[in-house]
Amino acid sequence: KQEVTQIPAALSVPEGENLVLNCSFTDSAIYNLQWFRQDPGKGLTSLLLIQSSQREQTSGRLNASLDKSSGRSTLYIAASQPGDSATYLCAGLTSGTYKYIFGTGTRLKVLA
Amino acid sequence: SAVISQKPSRDICQRGTSLTIQCQVDSQVTMMFWYRQQPGQSLTLIATANQGSEATYESGFVIDKFPISRPNLTFSTLTVSNMSPEDSSIYLCSVQTGTTNTGELFFGEGSRLTVL
């Protein structure tokens, strides 16, 4: 059964820092990998989608990479801002079931 | 992309009652899902809402407790039946665009239920 772990569970950094969030899968047989942002009490906003044939995606200050061989993905946030404070979730589209399995999330707080 | 509207956004319910959550999508999509997010937890898939047929439920979720309707490709409802405080969660509607192994997932704003 696919399990997705995100490290760290929580992170507090001063404004301006570059940071890396990690996501790992117990079963590396996944198609897509998607990163989301969730503000407290809200739904999820899609940040980046890495398709099966891709290794990374970039949007603004965000860069996500996927290494299927190791079952790991990272989300890099450059020059963090207080507005980046949120919970970040990764989700992998698993082969076989064709369903997205969600990670445990990383709660990020960027201090002004 | 897809824009998803959910109603209600939040509600406070009494134990033993039922509540129906509506999900409206701005375009026709084949794949629609309902997730639950318990306090402080990640997302758990409840079921896949199938247009014109019974929903496909994940392990631990049953139709009597979470009946789902999907009358067309843009609309679905999830009912949480005979609620107890353990049902207090955010319920999220989502759709997957594209194909089963290439699509991107989009979410509504969620419906936050508190059961007293």
GROMACS .gro file of C-alpha atoms in nm:
model
  228
    1LYS     CA    1   0.000   0.000   0.000
    2GLN     CA    2   0.133   0.339  -0.102
    3GLU     CA    3   0.228   0.573   0.181
    4VAL     CA    4   0.352   0.926   0.140
    5THR     CA    5   0.564   1.102   0.401
    6GLN     CA    6   0.654   1.468   0.412
    7ILE     CA    7   0.947   1.603   0.604
    8PRO     CA    8   0.960   1.825   0.798
    9ALA     CA    9   0.610   1.821   0.947
   10ALA     CA   10   0.647   2.185   1.043
   11LEU     CA   11   0.894   2.457   0.956
   12SER     CA   12   0.942   2.813   1.074
   13VAL     CA   13   1.184   3.038   0.885
   14PRO     CA   14   1.265   3.408   0.863
   15GLU     CA   15   1.154   3.596   0.557
   16GLY     CA   16   1.390   3.575   0.261
   17GLU     CA   17   1.521   3.226   0.324
   18ASN     CA   18   1.532   2.961   0.056
   19LEU     CA   19   1.380   2.636   0.172
   20VAL     CA   20   1.320   2.279   0.065
   21LEU     CA   21   1.022   2.061   0.146
   22ASN     CA   22   1.052   1.686   0.102
   23CYS     CA   23   0.806   1.420  -0.006
   24SER     CA   24   0.879   1.046  -0.021
   25PHE     CA   25   0.682   0.745  -0.140
   26THR     CA   26   0.701   0.386  -0.023
   27ASP     CA   27   0.614   0.268  -0.374
   28SER     CA   28   0.798   0.454  -0.651
   29ALA     CA   29   0.549   0.333  -0.915
   30ILE     CA   30   0.369   0.663  -0.962
   31TYR     CA   31   0.260   0.856  -1.266
   32ASN     CA   32   0.221   1.222  -1.174
   33LEU     CA   33   0.332   1.415  -0.871
   34GLN     CA   34   0.142   1.723  -0.769
   35TRP     CA   35   0.216   1.985  -0.503
   36PHE     CA   36  -0.061   2.180  -0.333
   37ARG     CA   37  -0.093   2.466  -0.093
   38GLN     CA   38  -0.366   2.479   0.172
   39ASP     CA   39  -0.447   2.783   0.380
   40PRO     CA   40  -0.615   2.723   0.718
   41GLY     CA   41  -0.971   2.598   0.684
   42LYS     CA   42  -0.960   2.624   0.304
   43GLY     CA   43  -0.942   2.396   0.004
   44LEU     CA   44  -0.628   2.302  -0.185
   45THR     CA   45  -0.463   2.515  -0.450
   46SER     CA   46  -0.258   2.334  -0.713
   47LEU     CA   47   0.097   2.470  -0.731
   48LEU     CA   48   0.288   2.241  -0.964
   49LEU     CA   49   0.222   1.921  -1.154
   50ILE     CA   50   0.509   1.699  -1.265
   51GLN     CA   51   0.391   1.468  -1.538
   52SER     CA   52   0.513   1.112  -1.572
   53SER     CA   53   0.772   1.197  -1.838
   54GLN     CA   54   0.904   1.505  -1.659
   55ARG     CA   55   1.159   1.548  -1.383
   56GLU     CA   56   1.080   1.899  -1.267
   57GLN     CA   57   0.850   2.198  -1.300
   58THR     CA   58   0.895   2.564  -1.218
   59SER     CA   59   0.650   2.842  -1.144
   60GLY     CA   60   0.781   3.175  -1.023
   61ARG     CA   61   0.972   3.119  -0.699
   62LEU     CA   62   0.869   2.754  -0.682
   63ASN     CA   63   1.054   2.459  -0.828
   64ALA     CA   64   0.949   2.097  -0.785
   65SER     CA   65   1.152   1.794  -0.881
   66LEU     CA   66   1.070   1.426  -0.898
   67ASP     CA   67   1.308   1.130  -0.878
   68LYS     CA   68   1.103   0.820  -0.938
   69SER     CA   69   1.393   0.582  -0.887
   70SER     CA   70   1.423   0.691  -0.525
   71GLY     CA   71   1.054   0.769  -0.477
   72ARG     CA   72   1.123   1.129  -0.375
   73SER     CA   73   1.007   1.475  -0.466
   74THR     CA   74   1.122   1.812  -0.339
   75LEU     CA   75   0.958   2.154  -0.347
   76TYR     CA   76   1.203   2.442  -0.345
   77ILE     CA   77   1.076   2.785  -0.242
   78ALA     CA   78   1.310   3.073  -0.315
   79ALA     CA   79   1.318   3.397  -0.118
   80SER     CA   80   1.032   3.299   0.111
   81GLN     CA   81   0.768   3.558   0.207
   82PRO     CA   82   0.513   3.576   0.491
   83GLY     CA   83   0.243   3.513   0.231
   84ASP     CA   84   0.396   3.170   0.169
   85SER     CA   85   0.281   3.060   0.515
   86ALA     CA   86   0.049   2.765   0.463
   87THR     CA   87   0.043   2.387   0.466
   88TYR     CA   88   0.206   2.225   0.164
   89LEU     CA   89   0.087   1.884   0.050
   90CYS     CA   90   0.229   1.651  -0.210
   91ALA     CA   91   0.020   1.386  -0.384
   92GLY     CA   92   0.122   1.103  -0.614
   93LEU     CA   93  -0.096   0.945  -0.878
   94THR     CA   94  -0.031   0.579  -0.816
   95SER     CA   95  -0.006   0.325  -1.094
   96GLY     CA   96  -0.255   0.045  -1.073
   97THR     CA   97  -0.523   0.231  -0.880
   98TYR     CA   98  -0.498   0.560  -1.073
   99LYS     CA   99  -0.573   0.752  -0.757
  100TYR     CA  100  -0.388   1.035  -0.593
  101ILE     CA  101  -0.244   0.952  -0.251
  102PHE     CA  102  -0.170   1.248  -0.029
  103GLY     CA  103   0.126   1.314   0.194
  104THR     CA  104   0.108   1.414   0.557
  105GLY     CA  105   0.182   1.780   0.484
  106THR     CA  106   0.438   2.039   0.592
  107ARG     CA  107   0.315   2.342   0.790
  108LEU     CA  108   0.526   2.638   0.688
  109LYS     CA  109   0.547   2.966   0.875
  110VAL     CA  110   0.752   3.249   0.728
  111LEU     CA  111   0.826   3.520   0.981
  112ALA     CA  112   0.839   3.883   0.880
  113SER     CA  113  -0.805   2.395  -1.519
  114ALA     CA  114  -1.140   2.367  -1.344
  115VAL     CA  115  -1.329   2.595  -1.109
  116ILE     CA  116  -1.521   2.412  -0.839
  117SER     CA  117  -1.788   2.560  -0.613
  118GLN     CA  118  -1.898   2.388  -0.295
  119LYS     CA  119  -2.194   2.461  -0.071
  120PRO     CA  120  -2.219   2.504   0.220
  121SER     CA  121  -1.874   2.638   0.302
  122ARG     CA  122  -1.932   2.558   0.667
  123ASP     CA  123  -2.205   2.435   0.895
  124ILE     CA  124  -2.268   2.337   1.252
  125CYS     CA  125  -2.485   2.028   1.284
  126GLN     CA  126  -2.652   1.836   1.559
  127ARG     CA  127  -2.571   1.474   1.630
  128GLY     CA  128  -2.796   1.232   1.442
  129THR     CA  129  -2.883   1.468   1.159
  130SER     CA  130  -2.772   1.450   0.796
  131LEU     CA  131  -2.622   1.715   0.572
  132THR     CA  132  -2.585   1.728   0.196
  133ILE     CA  133  -2.289   1.903   0.036
  134GLN     CA  134  -2.312   2.022  -0.321
  135CYS     CA  135  -2.030   2.045  -0.573
  136GLN     CA  136  -2.059   2.233  -0.902
  137VAL     CA  137  -1.786   2.235  -1.168
  138ASP     CA  138  -1.757   2.496  -1.442
  139SER     CA  139  -1.689   2.235  -1.711
  140GLN     CA  140  -1.772   1.873  -1.785
  141VAL     CA  141  -1.533   1.631  -1.618
  142THR     CA  142  -1.536   1.256  -1.602
  143MET     CA  143  -1.339   1.204  -1.285
  144MET     CA  144  -1.481   1.354  -0.967
  145PHE     CA  145  -1.390   1.262  -0.613
  146TRP     CA  146  -1.487   1.332  -0.254
  147TYR     CA  147  -1.221   1.359   0.016
  148ARG     CA  148  -1.233   1.400   0.390
  149GLN     CA  149  -0.979   1.592   0.594
  150GLN     CA  150  -1.008   1.536   0.966
  151PRO     CA  151  -0.864   1.802   1.199
  152GLY     CA  152  -0.487   1.820   1.169
  153GLN     CA  153  -0.478   1.535   0.919
  154SER     CA  154  -0.410   1.491   0.552
  155LEU     CA  155  -0.670   1.403   0.291
  156THR     CA  156  -0.842   1.066   0.270
  157LEU     CA  157  -1.036   0.962  -0.037
  158ILE     CA  158  -1.397   0.874   0.042
  159ALA     CA  159  -1.521   0.776  -0.302
  160THR     CA  160  -1.518   0.833  -0.673
  161ALA     CA  161  -1.843   0.986  -0.793
  162ASN     CA  162  -1.948   0.809  -1.112
  163GLN     CA  163  -2.189   0.976  -1.351
  164GLY     CA  164  -2.502   0.770  -1.400
  165SER     CA  165  -2.400   0.488  -1.168
  166GLU     CA  166  -2.322   0.414  -0.805
  167ALA     CA  167  -2.016   0.573  -0.653
  168THR     CA  168  -1.704   0.365  -0.589
  169TYR     CA  169  -1.619   0.375  -0.219
  170GLU     CA  170  -1.279   0.334  -0.060
  171SER     CA  171  -1.212   0.093   0.221
  172GLY     CA  172  -1.371   0.215   0.542
  173PHE     CA  173  -1.643   0.421   0.374
  174VAL     CA  174  -1.993   0.291   0.297
  175ILE     CA  175  -2.285   0.413   0.092
  176ASP     CA  176  -2.528   0.418   0.384
  177LYS     CA  177  -2.310   0.667   0.569
  178PHE     CA  178  -2.192   0.873   0.269
  179PRO     CA  179  -2.447   0.850  -0.013
  180ILE     CA  180  -2.325   1.024  -0.327
  181SER     CA  181  -2.515   1.139  -0.633
  182ARG     CA  182  -2.369   1.233  -0.972
  183PRO     CA  183  -2.655   1.317  -1.208
  184ASN     CA  184  -2.433   1.476  -1.474
  185LEU     CA  185  -2.072   1.563  -1.557
  186THR     CA  186  -2.074   1.898  -1.375
  187PHE     CA  187  -2.251   1.828  -1.046
  188SER     CA  188  -2.233   1.596  -0.748
  189THR     CA  189  -2.359   1.576  -0.392
  190LEU     CA  190  -2.222   1.406  -0.084
  191THR     CA  191  -2.448   1.341   0.212
  192VAL     CA  192  -2.306   1.277   0.556
  193SER     CA  193  -2.573   1.072   0.732
  194ASN     CA  194  -2.656   1.026   1.097
  195MET     CA  195  -2.369   1.249   1.198
  196SER     CA  196  -2.161   1.211   1.511
  197PRO     CA  197  -1.883   1.436   1.645
  198GLU     CA  198  -1.630   1.206   1.475
  199ASP     CA  199  -1.765   1.328   1.140
  200SER     CA  200  -1.642   1.681   1.211
  201SER     CA  201  -1.408   1.740   0.918
  202ILE     CA  202  -1.352   1.936   0.604
  203TYR     CA  203  -1.515   1.760   0.309
  204LEU     CA  204  -1.360   1.839  -0.027
  205CYS     CA  205  -1.484   1.788  -0.378
  206SER     CA  206  -1.219   1.746  -0.646
  207VAL     CA  207  -1.196   1.676  -1.016
  208GLN     CA  208  -0.920   1.533  -1.227
  209THR     CA  209  -0.877   1.677  -1.572
  210GLY     CA  210  -0.705   1.487  -1.852
  211THR     CA  211  -0.677   1.110  -1.842
  212THR     CA  212  -0.654   0.859  -1.559
  213ASN     CA  213  -0.273   0.858  -1.562
  214THR     CA  214  -0.195   1.211  -1.677
  215GLY     CA  215  -0.456   1.434  -1.520
  216GLU     CA  216  -0.425   1.720  -1.274
  217LEU     CA  217  -0.632   1.742  -0.959
  218PHE     CA  218  -0.833   2.051  -0.867
  219PHE     CA  219  -1.025   2.119  -0.548
  220GLY     CA  220  -1.317   2.321  -0.425
  221GLU     CA  221  -1.292   2.541  -0.118
  222GLY     CA  222  -1.420   2.263   0.101
  223SER     CA  223  -1.711   2.232   0.342
  224ARG     CA  224  -1.617   2.251   0.708
  225LEU     CA  225  -1.861   2.054   0.922
  226THR     CA  226  -1.876   2.071   1.298
  227VAL     CA  227  -2.099   1.815   1.467
  228LEU     CA  228  -2.209   1.887   1.823
   0.00000   0.00000   0.00000
